[in-house]
mmCIF file of C-alpha atoms in Angstrom:
data_model
loop_
_atom_site.group_PDB
_atom_site.id
_atom_site.type_symbol
_atom_site.label_atom_id
_atom_site.label_comp_id
_atom_site.label_asym_id
_atom_site.label_seq_id
_atom_site.Cartn_x
_atom_site.Cartn_y
_atom_site.Cartn_z
ATOM 1 C CA MET C 1 104.156 69.235 115.471
ATOM 2 C CA LEU C 2 100.459 69.550 115.050
ATOM 3 C CA ALA C 3 99.878 70.072 118.632
ATOM 4 C CA ARG C 4 102.326 72.912 118.885
ATOM 5 C CA ASN C 5 100.735 74.689 115.944
ATOM 6 C CA ALA C 6 97.374 74.307 117.502
ATOM 7 C CA GLU C 7 98.641 75.703 120.851
ATOM 8 C CA ALA C 8 100.359 78.619 119.074
ATOM 9 C CA LEU C 9 97.053 79.382 117.210
ATOM 10 C CA TYR C 10 95.146 79.251 120.414
ATOM 11 C CA TRP C 11 97.446 81.741 122.132
ATOM 12 C CA ILE C 12 97.471 83.966 118.987
ATOM 13 C CA GLY C 13 93.810 84.040 119.155
ATOM 14 C CA ARG C 14 93.605 85.056 122.780
ATOM 15 C CA TYR C 15 96.129 87.911 122.236
ATOM 16 C CA VAL C 16 94.110 89.217 119.210
ATOM 17 C CA GLU C 17 90.997 89.189 121.258
ATOM 18 C CA ARG C 18 92.557 90.980 124.080
ATOM 19 C CA ALA C 19 93.798 93.562 121.604
ATOM 20 C CA ASP C 20 90.375 93.782 120.085
ATOM 21 C CA ASP C 21 88.706 94.294 123.382
ATOM 22 C CA THR C 22 91.237 97.062 124.432
ATOM 23 C CA ALA C 23 90.639 98.800 121.099
ATOM 24 C CA ARG C 24 86.857 98.745 121.627
ATOM 25 C CA ILE C 25 87.260 100.173 125.132
ATOM 26 C CA LEU C 26 89.379 102.983 123.876
ATOM 27 C CA ASP C 27 87.013 103.696 121.039
ATOM 28 C CA VAL C 28 83.981 103.985 123.452
ATOM 29 C CA THR C 29 85.955 106.229 125.778
ATOM 30 C CA VAL C 30 87.139 108.623 123.194
ATOM 31 C CA HIS C 31 83.709 108.879 121.656
ATOM 32 C CA GLN C 32 82.219 109.579 125.198
ATOM 33 C CA LEU C 33 84.964 112.157 125.871
ATOM 34 C CA LEU C 34 84.396 113.907 122.477
ATOM 35 C CA GLU C 35 80.666 114.143 123.173
ATOM 36 C CA ASP C 36 81.324 115.930 126.395
ATOM 37 C CA SER C 37 81.771 119.588 125.675
ATOM 38 C CA SER C 38 83.416 120.489 128.925
ATOM 39 C CA VAL C 39 86.540 118.301 128.048
ATOM 40 C CA ASP C 40 89.546 119.445 125.774
ATOM 41 C CA PRO C 41 89.944 116.620 123.333
ATOM 42 C CA ASP C 42 93.697 117.340 122.876
ATOM 43 C CA ASP C 43 94.489 116.929 126.604
ATOM 44 C CA THR C 44 92.326 113.952 126.989
ATOM 45 C CA SER C 45 93.849 112.219 123.820
ATOM 46 C CA ARG C 46 97.304 112.768 125.360
ATOM 47 C CA VAL C 47 96.254 111.042 128.496
ATOM 48 C CA LEU C 48 94.762 107.936 126.647
ATOM 49 C CA LEU C 49 97.777 107.541 124.567
#
């Protein structure tokens, strides 16, 4: 039972780390796009979502 719990926690940690990395990439991309005055933020936000 303990090994199964450890494995489940391992995989949960991996998935949380992946989600965190994806959120960071999106955050940086959104900030870069918002700083660029030639880009329409509404259209760009729709593409990202």
